[in-house]
PDB file of C-alpha atoms and ligand atoms in Angstrom:
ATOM      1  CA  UNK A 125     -20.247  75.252-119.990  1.00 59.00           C
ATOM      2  CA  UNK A 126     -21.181  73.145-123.163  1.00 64.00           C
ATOM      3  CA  UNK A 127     -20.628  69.670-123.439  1.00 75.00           C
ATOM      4  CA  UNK A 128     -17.581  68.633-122.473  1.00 83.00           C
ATOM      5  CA  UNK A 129     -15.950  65.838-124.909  1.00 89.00           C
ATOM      6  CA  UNK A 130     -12.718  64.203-124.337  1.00 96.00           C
ATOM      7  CA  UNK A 131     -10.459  65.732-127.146  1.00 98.00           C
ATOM      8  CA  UNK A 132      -7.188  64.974-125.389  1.00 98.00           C
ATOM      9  CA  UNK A 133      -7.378  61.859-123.589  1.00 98.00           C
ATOM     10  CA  UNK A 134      -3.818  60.076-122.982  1.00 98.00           C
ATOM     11  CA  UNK A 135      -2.590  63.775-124.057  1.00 98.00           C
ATOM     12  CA  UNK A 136      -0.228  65.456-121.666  1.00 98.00           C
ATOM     13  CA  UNK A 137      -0.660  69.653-121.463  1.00 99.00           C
ATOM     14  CA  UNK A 138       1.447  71.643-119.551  1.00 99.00           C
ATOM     15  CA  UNK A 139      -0.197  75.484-118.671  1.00 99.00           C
ATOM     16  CA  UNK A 140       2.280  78.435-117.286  1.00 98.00           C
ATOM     17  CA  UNK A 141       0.872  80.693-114.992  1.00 98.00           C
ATOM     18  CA  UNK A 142      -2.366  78.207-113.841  1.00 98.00           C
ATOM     19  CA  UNK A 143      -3.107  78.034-110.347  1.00 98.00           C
ATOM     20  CA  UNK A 144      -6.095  80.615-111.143  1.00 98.00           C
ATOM     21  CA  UNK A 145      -8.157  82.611-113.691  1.00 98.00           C
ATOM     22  CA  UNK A 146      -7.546  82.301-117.105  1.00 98.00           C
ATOM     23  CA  UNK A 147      -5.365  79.306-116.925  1.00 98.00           C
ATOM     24  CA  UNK A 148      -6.447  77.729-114.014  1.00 98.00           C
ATOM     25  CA  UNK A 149      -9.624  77.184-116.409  1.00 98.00           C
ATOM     26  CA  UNK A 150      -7.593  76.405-119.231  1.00 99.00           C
ATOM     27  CA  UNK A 151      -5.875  73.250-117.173  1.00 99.00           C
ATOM     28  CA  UNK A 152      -9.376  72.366-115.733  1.00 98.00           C
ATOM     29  CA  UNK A 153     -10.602  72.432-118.885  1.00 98.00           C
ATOM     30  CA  UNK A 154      -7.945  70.058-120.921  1.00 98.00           C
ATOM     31  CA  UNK A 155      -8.385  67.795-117.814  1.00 98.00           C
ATOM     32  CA  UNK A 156     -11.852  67.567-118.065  1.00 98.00           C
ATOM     33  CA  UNK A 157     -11.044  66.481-121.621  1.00 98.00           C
ATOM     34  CA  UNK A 158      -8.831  63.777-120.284  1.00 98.00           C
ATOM     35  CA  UNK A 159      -5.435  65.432-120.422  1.00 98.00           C
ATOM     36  CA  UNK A 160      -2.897  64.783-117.659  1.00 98.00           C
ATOM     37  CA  UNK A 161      -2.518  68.603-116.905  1.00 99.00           C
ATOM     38  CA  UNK A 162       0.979  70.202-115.392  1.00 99.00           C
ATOM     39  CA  UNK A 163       0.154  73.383-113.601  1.00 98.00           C
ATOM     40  CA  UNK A 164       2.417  75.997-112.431  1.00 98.00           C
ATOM     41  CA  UNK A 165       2.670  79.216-110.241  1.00 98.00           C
ATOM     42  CA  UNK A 166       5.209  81.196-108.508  1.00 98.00           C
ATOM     43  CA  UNK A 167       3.742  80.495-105.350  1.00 98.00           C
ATOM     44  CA  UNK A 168       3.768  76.465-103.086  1.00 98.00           C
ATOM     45  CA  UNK A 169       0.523  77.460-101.552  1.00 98.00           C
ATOM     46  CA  UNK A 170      -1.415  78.193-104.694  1.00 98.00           C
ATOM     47  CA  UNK A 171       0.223  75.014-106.648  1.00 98.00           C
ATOM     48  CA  UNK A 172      -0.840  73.160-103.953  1.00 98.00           C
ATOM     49  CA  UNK A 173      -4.466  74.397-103.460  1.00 98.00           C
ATOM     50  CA  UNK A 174      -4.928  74.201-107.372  1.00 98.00           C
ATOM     51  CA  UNK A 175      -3.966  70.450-107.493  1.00 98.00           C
ATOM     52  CA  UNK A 176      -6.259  70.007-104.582  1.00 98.00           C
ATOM     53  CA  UNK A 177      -9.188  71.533-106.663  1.00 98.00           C
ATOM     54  CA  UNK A 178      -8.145  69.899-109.899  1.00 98.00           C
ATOM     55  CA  UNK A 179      -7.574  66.179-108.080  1.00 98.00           C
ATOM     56  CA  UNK A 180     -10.946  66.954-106.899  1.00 98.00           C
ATOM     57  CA  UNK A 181     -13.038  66.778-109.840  1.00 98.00           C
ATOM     58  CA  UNK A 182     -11.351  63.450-111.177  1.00 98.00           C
ATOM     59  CA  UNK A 183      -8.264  65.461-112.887  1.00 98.00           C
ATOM     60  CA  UNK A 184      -4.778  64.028-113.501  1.00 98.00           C
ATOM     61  CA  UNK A 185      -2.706  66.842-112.092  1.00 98.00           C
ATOM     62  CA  UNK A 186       0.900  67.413-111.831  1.00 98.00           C
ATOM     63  CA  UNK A 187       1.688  70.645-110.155  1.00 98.00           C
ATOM     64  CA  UNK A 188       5.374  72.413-109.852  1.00 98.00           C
ATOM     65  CA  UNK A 189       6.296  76.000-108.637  1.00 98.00           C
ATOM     66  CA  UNK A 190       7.258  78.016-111.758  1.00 98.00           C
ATOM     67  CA  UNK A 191       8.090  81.921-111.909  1.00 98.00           C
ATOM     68  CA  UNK A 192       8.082  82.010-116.051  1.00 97.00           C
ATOM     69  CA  UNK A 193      11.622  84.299-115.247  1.00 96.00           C
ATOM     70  CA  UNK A 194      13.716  81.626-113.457  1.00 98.00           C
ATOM     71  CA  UNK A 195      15.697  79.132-115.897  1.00 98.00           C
ATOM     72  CA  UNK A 196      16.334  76.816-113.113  1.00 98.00           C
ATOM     73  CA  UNK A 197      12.702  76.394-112.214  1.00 98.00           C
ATOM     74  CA  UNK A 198      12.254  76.345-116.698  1.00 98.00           C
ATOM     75  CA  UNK A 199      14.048  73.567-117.187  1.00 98.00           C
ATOM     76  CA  UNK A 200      13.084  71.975-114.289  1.00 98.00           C
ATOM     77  CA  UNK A 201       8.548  72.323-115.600  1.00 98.00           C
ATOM     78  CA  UNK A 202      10.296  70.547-118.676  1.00 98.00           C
ATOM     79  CA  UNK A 203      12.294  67.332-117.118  1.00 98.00           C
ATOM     80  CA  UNK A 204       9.570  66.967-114.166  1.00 98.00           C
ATOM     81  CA  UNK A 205       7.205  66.786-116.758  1.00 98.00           C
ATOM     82  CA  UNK A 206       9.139  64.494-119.609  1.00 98.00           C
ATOM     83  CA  UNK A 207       9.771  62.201-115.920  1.00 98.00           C
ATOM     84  CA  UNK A 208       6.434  61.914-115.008  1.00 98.00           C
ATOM     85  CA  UNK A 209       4.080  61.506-118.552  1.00 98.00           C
ATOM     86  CA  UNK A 210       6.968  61.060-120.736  1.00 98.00           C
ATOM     87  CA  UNK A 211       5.925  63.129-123.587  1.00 98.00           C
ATOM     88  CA  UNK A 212       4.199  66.732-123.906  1.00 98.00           C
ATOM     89  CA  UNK A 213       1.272  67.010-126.653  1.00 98.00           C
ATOM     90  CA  UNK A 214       0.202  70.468-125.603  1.00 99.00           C
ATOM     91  CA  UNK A 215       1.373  74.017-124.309  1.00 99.00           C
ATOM     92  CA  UNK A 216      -0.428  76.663-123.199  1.00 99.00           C
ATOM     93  CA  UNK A 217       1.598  79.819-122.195  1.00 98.00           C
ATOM     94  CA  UNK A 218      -0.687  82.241-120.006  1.00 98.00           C
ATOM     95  CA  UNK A 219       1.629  84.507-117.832  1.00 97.00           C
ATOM     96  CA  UNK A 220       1.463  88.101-118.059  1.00 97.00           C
ATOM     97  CA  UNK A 221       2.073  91.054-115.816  1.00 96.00           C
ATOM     98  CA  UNK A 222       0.553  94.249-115.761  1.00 93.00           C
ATOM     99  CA  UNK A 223       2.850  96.360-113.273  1.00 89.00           C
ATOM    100  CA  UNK A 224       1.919  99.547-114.532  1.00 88.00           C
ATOM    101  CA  UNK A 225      -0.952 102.556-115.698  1.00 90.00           C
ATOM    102  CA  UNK A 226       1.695 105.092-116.669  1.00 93.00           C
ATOM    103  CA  UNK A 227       2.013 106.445-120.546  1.00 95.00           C
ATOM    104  CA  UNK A 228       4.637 104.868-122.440  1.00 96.00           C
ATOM    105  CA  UNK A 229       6.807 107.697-122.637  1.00 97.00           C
ATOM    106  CA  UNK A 230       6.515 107.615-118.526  1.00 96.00           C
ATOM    107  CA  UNK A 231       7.100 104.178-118.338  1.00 96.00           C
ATOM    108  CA  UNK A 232      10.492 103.464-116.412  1.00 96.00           C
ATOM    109  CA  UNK A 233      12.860 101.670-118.151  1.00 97.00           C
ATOM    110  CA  UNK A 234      12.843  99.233-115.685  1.00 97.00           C
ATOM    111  CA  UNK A 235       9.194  98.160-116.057  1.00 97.00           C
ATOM    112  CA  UNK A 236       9.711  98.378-119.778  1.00 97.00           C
ATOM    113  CA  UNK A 237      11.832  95.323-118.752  1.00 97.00           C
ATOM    114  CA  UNK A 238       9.538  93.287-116.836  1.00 97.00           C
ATOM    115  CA  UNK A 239       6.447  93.530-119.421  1.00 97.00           C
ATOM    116  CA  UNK A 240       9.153  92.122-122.474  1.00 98.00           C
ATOM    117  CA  UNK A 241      10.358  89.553-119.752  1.00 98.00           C
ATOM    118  CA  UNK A 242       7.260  87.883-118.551  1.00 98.00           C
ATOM    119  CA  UNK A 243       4.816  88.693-121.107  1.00 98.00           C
ATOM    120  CA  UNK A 244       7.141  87.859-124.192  1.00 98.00           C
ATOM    121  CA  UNK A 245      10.061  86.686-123.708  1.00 98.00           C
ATOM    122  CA  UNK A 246       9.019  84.083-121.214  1.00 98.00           C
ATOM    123  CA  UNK A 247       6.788  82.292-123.922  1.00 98.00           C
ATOM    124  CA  UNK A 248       9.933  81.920-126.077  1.00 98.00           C
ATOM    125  CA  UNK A 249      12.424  80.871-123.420  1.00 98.00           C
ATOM    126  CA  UNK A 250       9.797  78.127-122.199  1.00 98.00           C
ATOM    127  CA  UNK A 251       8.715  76.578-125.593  1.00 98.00           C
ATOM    128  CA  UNK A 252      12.854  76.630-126.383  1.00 98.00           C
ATOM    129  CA  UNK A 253      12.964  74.393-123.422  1.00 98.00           C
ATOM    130  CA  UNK A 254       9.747  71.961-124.353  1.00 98.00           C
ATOM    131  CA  UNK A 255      10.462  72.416-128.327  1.00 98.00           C
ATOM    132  CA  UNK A 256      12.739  68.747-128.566  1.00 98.00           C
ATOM    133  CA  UNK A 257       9.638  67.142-126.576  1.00 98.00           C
ATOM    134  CA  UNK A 258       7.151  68.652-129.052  1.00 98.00           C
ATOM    135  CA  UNK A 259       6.091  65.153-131.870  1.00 97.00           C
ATOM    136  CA  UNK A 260       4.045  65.535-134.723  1.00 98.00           C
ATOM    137  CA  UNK A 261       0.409  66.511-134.014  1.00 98.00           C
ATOM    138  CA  UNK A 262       1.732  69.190-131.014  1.00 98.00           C
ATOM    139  CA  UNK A 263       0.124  72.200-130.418  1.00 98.00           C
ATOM    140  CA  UNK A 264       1.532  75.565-128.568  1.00 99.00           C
ATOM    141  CA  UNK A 265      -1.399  78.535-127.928  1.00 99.00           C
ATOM    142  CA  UNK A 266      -0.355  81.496-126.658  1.00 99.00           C
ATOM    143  CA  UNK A 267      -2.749  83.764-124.522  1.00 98.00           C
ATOM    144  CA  UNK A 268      -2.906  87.656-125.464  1.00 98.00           C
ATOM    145  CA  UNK A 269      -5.285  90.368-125.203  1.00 98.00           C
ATOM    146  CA  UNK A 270      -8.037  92.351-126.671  1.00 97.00           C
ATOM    147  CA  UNK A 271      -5.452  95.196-125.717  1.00 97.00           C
ATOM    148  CA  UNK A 272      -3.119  93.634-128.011  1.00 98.00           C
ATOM    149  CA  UNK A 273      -5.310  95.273-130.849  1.00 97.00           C
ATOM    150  CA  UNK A 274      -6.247  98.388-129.192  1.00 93.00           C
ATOM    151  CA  UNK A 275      -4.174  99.454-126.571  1.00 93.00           C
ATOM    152  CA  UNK A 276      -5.842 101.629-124.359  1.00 90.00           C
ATOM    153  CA  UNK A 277      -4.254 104.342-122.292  1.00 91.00           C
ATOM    154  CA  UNK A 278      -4.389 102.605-118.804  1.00 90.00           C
ATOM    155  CA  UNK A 279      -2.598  99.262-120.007  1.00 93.00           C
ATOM    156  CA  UNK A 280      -0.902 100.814-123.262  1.00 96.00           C
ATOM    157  CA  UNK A 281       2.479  99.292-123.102  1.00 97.00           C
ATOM    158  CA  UNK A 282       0.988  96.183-121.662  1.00 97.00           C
ATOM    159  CA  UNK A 283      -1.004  95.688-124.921  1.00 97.00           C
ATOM    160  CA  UNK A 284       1.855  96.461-127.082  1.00 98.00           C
ATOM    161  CA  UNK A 285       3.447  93.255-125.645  1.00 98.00           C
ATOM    162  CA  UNK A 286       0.352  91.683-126.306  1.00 98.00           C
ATOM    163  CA  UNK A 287       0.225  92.678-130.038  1.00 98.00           C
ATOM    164  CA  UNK A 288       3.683  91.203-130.271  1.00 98.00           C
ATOM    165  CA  UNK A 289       1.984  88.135-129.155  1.00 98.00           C
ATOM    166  CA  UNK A 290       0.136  87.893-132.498  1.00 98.00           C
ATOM    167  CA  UNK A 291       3.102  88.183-134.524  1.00 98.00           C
ATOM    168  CA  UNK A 292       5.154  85.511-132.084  1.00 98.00           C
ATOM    169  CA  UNK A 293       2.503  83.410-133.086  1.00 98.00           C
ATOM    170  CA  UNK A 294       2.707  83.578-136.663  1.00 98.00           C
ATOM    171  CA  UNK A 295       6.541  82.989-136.558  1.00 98.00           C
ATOM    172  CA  UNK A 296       6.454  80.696-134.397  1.00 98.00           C
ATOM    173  CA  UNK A 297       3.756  78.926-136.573  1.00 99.00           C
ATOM    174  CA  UNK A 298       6.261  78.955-139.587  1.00 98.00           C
ATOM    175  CA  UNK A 299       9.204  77.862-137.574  1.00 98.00           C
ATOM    176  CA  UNK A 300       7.254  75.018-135.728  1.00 98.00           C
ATOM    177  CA  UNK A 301       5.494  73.639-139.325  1.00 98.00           C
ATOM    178  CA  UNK A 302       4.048  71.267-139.869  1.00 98.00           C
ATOM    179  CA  UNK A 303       4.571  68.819-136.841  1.00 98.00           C
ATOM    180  CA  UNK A 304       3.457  71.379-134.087  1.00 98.00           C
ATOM    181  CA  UNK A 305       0.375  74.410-134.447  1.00 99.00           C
ATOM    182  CA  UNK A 306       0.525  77.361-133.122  1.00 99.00           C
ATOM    183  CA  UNK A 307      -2.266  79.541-132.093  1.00 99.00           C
ATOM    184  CA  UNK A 308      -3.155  82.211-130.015  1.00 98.00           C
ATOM    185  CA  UNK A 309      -6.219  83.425-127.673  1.00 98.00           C
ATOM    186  CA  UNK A 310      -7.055  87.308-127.498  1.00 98.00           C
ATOM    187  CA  UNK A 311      -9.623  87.678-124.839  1.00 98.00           C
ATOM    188  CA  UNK A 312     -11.491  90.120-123.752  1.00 97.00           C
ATOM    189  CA  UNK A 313     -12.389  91.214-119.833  1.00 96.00           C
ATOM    190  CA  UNK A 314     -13.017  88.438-117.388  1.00 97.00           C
ATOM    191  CA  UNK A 315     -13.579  89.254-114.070  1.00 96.00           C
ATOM    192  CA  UNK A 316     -10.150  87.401-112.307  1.00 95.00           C
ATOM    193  CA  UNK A 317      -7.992  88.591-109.640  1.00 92.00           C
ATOM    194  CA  UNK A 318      -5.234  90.349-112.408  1.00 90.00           C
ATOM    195  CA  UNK A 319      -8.217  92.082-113.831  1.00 88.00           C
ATOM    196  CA  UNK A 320     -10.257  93.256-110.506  1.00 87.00           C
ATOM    197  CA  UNK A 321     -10.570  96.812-112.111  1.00 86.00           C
ATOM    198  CA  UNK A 322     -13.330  95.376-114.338  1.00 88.00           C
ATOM    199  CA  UNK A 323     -15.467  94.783-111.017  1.00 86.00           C
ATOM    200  CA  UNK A 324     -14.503  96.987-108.415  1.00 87.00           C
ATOM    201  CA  UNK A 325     -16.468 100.024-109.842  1.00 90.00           C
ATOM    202  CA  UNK A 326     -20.202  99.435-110.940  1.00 92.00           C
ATOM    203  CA  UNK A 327     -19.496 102.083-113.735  1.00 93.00           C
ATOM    204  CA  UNK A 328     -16.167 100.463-115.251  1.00 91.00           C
ATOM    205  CA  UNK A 329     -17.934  97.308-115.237  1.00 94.00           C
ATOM    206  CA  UNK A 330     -21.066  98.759-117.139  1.00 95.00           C
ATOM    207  CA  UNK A 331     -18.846 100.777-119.845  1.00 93.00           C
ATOM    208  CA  UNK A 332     -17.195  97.648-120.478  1.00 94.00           C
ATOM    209  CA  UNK A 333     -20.260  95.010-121.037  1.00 95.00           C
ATOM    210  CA  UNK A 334     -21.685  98.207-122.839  1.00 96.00           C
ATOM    211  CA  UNK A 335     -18.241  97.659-125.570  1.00 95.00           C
ATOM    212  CA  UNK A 336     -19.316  94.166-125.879  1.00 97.00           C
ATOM    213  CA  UNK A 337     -22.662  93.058-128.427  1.00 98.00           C
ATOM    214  CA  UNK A 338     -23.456  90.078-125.870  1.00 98.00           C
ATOM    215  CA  UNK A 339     -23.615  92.580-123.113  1.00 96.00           C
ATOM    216  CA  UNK A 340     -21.334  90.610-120.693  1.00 97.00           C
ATOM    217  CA  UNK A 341     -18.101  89.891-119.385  1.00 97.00           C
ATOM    218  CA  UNK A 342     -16.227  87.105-120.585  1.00 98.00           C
ATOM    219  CA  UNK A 343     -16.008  84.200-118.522  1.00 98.00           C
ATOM    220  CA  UNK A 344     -12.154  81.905-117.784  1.00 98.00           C
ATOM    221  CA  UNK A 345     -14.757  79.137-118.902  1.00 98.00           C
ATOM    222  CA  UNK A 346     -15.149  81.383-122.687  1.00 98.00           C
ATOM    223  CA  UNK A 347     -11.403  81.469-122.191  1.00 98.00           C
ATOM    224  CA  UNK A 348     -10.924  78.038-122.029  1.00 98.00           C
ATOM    225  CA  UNK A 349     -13.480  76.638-124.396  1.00 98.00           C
ATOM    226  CA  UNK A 350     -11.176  78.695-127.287  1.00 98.00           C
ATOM    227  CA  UNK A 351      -7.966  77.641-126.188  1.00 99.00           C
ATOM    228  CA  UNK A 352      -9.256  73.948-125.797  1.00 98.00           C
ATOM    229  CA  UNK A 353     -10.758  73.771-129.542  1.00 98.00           C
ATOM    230  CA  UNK A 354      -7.222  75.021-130.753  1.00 98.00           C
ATOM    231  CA  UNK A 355      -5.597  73.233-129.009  1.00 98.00           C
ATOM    232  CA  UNK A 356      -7.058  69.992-130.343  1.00 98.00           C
ATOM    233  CA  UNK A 357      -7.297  68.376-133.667  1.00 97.00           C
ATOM    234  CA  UNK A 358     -10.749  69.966-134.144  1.00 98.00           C
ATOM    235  CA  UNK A 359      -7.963  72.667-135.258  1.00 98.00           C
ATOM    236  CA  UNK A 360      -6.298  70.055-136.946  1.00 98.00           C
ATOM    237  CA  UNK A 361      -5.822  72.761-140.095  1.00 98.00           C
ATOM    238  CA  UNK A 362      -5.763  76.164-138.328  1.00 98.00           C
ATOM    239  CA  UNK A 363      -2.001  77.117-137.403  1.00 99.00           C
ATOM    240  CA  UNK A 364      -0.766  80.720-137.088  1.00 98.00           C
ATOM    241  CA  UNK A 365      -4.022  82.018-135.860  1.00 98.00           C
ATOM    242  CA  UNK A 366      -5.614  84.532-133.447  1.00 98.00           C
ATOM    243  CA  UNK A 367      -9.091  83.789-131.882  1.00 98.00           C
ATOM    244  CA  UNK A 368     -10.648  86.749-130.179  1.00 98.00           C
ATOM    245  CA  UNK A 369     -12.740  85.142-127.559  1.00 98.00           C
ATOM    246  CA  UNK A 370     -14.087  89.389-126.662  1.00 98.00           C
ATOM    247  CA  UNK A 371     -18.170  89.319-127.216  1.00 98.00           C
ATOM    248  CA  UNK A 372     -17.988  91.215-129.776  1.00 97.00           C
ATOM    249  CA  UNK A 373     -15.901  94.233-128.469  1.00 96.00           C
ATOM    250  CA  UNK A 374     -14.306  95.457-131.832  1.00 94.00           C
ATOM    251  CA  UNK A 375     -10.889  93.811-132.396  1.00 94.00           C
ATOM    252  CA  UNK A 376     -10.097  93.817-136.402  1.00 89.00           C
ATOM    253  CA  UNK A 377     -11.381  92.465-139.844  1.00 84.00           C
TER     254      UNK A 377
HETATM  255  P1  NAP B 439      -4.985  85.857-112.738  1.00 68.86           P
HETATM  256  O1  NAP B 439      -6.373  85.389-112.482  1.00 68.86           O
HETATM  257  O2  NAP B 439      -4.449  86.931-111.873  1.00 68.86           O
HETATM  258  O3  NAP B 439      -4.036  84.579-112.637  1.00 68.86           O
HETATM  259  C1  NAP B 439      -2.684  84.691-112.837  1.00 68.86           C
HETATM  260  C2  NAP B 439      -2.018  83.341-112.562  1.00 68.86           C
HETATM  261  O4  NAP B 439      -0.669  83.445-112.964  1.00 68.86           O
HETATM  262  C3  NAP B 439      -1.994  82.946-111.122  1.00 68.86           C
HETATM  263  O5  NAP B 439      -2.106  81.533-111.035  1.00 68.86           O
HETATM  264  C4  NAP B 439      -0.608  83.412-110.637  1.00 68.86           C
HETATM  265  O6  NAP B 439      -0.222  82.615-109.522  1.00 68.86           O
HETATM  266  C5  NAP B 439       0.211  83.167-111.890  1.00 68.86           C
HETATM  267  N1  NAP B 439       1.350  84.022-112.124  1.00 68.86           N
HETATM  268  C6  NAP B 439       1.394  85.379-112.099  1.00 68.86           C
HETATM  269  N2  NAP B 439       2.621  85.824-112.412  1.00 68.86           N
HETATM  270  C7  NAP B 439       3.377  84.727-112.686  1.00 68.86           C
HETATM  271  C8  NAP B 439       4.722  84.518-113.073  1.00 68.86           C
HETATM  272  N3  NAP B 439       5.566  85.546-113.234  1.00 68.86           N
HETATM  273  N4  NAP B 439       5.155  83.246-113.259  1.00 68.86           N
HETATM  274  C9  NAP B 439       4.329  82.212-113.102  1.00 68.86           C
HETATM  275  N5  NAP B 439       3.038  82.331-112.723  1.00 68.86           N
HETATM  276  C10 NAP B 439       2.578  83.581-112.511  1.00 68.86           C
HETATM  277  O7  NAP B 439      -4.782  86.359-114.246  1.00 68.86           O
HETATM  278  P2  NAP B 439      -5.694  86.156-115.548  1.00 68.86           P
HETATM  279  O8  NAP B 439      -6.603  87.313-115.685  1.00 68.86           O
HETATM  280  O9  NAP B 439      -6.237  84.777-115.581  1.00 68.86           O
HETATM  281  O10 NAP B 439      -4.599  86.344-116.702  1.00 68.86           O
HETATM  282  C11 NAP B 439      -4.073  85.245-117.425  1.00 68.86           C
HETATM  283  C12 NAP B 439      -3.671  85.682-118.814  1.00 68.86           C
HETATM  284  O11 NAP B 439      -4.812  86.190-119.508  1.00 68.86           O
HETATM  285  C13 NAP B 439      -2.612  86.784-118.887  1.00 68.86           C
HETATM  286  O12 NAP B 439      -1.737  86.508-119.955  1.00 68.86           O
HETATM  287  C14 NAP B 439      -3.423  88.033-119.218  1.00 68.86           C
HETATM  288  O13 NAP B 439      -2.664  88.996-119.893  1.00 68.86           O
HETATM  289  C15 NAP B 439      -4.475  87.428-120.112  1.00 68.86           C
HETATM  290  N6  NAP B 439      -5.670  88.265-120.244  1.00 68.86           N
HETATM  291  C16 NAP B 439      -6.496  88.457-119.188  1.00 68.86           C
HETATM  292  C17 NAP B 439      -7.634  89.254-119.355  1.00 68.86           C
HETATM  293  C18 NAP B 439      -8.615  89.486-118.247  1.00 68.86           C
HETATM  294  O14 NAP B 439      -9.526  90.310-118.440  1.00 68.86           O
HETATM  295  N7  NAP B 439      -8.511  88.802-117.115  1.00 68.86           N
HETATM  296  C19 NAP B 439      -7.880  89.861-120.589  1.00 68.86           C
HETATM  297  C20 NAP B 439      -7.006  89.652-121.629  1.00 68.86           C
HETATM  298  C21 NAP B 439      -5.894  88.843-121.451  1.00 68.86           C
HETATM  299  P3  NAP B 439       0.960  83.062-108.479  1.00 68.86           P
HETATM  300  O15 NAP B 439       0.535  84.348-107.862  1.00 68.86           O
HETATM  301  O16 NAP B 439       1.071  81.912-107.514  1.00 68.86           O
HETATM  302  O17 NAP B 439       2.188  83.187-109.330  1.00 68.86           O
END
């Protein structure tokens, strides 16, 4: 990790989907920074062991159970949060799910379902929620994939979902001019615990550094750095963009 500044003290950042991986990193990250970070999963025993980690390195933590599909437990990320810091500054929307390797065209309508839900439609339904909270000087980045510009077979309709990421982003960017910026993060293939394939098989790891020119998997620290420079006024200008945080594994011009 570089340097670590302190981009968003007295900034308040609330991260879906957080109590490991990608934004688990993302919320240590900001905190590091000096946010107040709210992180949420669907499960008690993982909110409370990723406060307990977060708390641990000096981290303002707030820390709620949050399935990104229930509207009860929506609203209720939004008022604990507005309750406890008064404000958000920053949100970071990270869930996605992955239930399936078939084809598209063998995809069951039912898991067609569940990618839209969590991995789209979620992001909307949450920032409707935080949008009244969201001053001047706000920022929203949304976390998609490296699949989102090249779907490949085993994750196909998965990256579709993705790519509709990229354009949620640049509406969103329109709609939520000029007081709030709205970005997005395309990585590539860290090792976590939604992603074991990349490690479980010497070979699949290998073919995949091999797609990359820095000849390495990507880190939830990479992940994080990206997502924290957007997400603070470094970025001050940049709204409506995609960073591909991939080592080089070809994306698009
Ligand atoms: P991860 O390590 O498996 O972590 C997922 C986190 O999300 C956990 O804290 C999990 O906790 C929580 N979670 C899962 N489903 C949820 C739901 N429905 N509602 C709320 N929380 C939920 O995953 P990751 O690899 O960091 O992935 C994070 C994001 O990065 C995803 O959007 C993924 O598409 C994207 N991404 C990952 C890679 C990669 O190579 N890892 C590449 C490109 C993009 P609970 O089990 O307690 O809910």
């Amino acid at each position: 990790m570089g340097k670590i500044g302190k981009r968003f003290q007295g900034k308040v950042a609330i991260v879906t989907a957080s109590t490991q991986g990608i934004g688990f990193g993302i919320a240590e990250r900001l905190g590091l920074e000096g946010a107040s970070v709210v992180i949420s999963s669907r499960k008690q025993i993982n909110v409370d062991e990723a406060v307990e980690k977060l708390k641990a390195k000096g981290i303002e933590v707030y820390g709620l159970v949050f399935h990104v599909s229930n509207p009860q437990q929506r609203k209720n990320l939004i008022e604990k949060t507005i309750q406890k810091y008064g404000k958000i500054d920053v949100v970071v929307s990270n869930a996605a799910a992955n239930p399936s390797v078939d084809s598209i065209l063998e995809t069951k309508e039912s898991v067609l379902d569940k990618l839209w839900e969590i991995n789209v439609k979620s992001s909307i339904l949450v920032l409707q929620e935080a949008a009244p909270y969201l001053k001047k000087g706000s920022s929203v980045i949304l976390i998609s994939s490296i699949a989102g510009y090249q779907p490949e077979s085993s994750m196909a309709m998965y990256g579709v979902t993705k790519t509709a990421l990229l354009g949620l982003t640049k509406a969103l960017a329109a709609e939520m001019a000029p007081n709030t910026r709205v970005n997005c993060v395309a990585p590539g293939f860290v090792p976590t615990h939604f992603a074991a394939f990349i490690t479980t098989s010497a070979d699949v790891r290998k073919a995949i550094e091999d797609k990359t020119l820095l000849n390495r998997l990507g880190t939830t620290e990479d992940m994080a750095a990206a997502t924290a420079f957007l997400a603070s006024d470094d970025a001050s200008y940049i709204t409506g963009e995609t960073l591909v945080v991939a080592g080089g594994i070809p994306s698009r011009l």
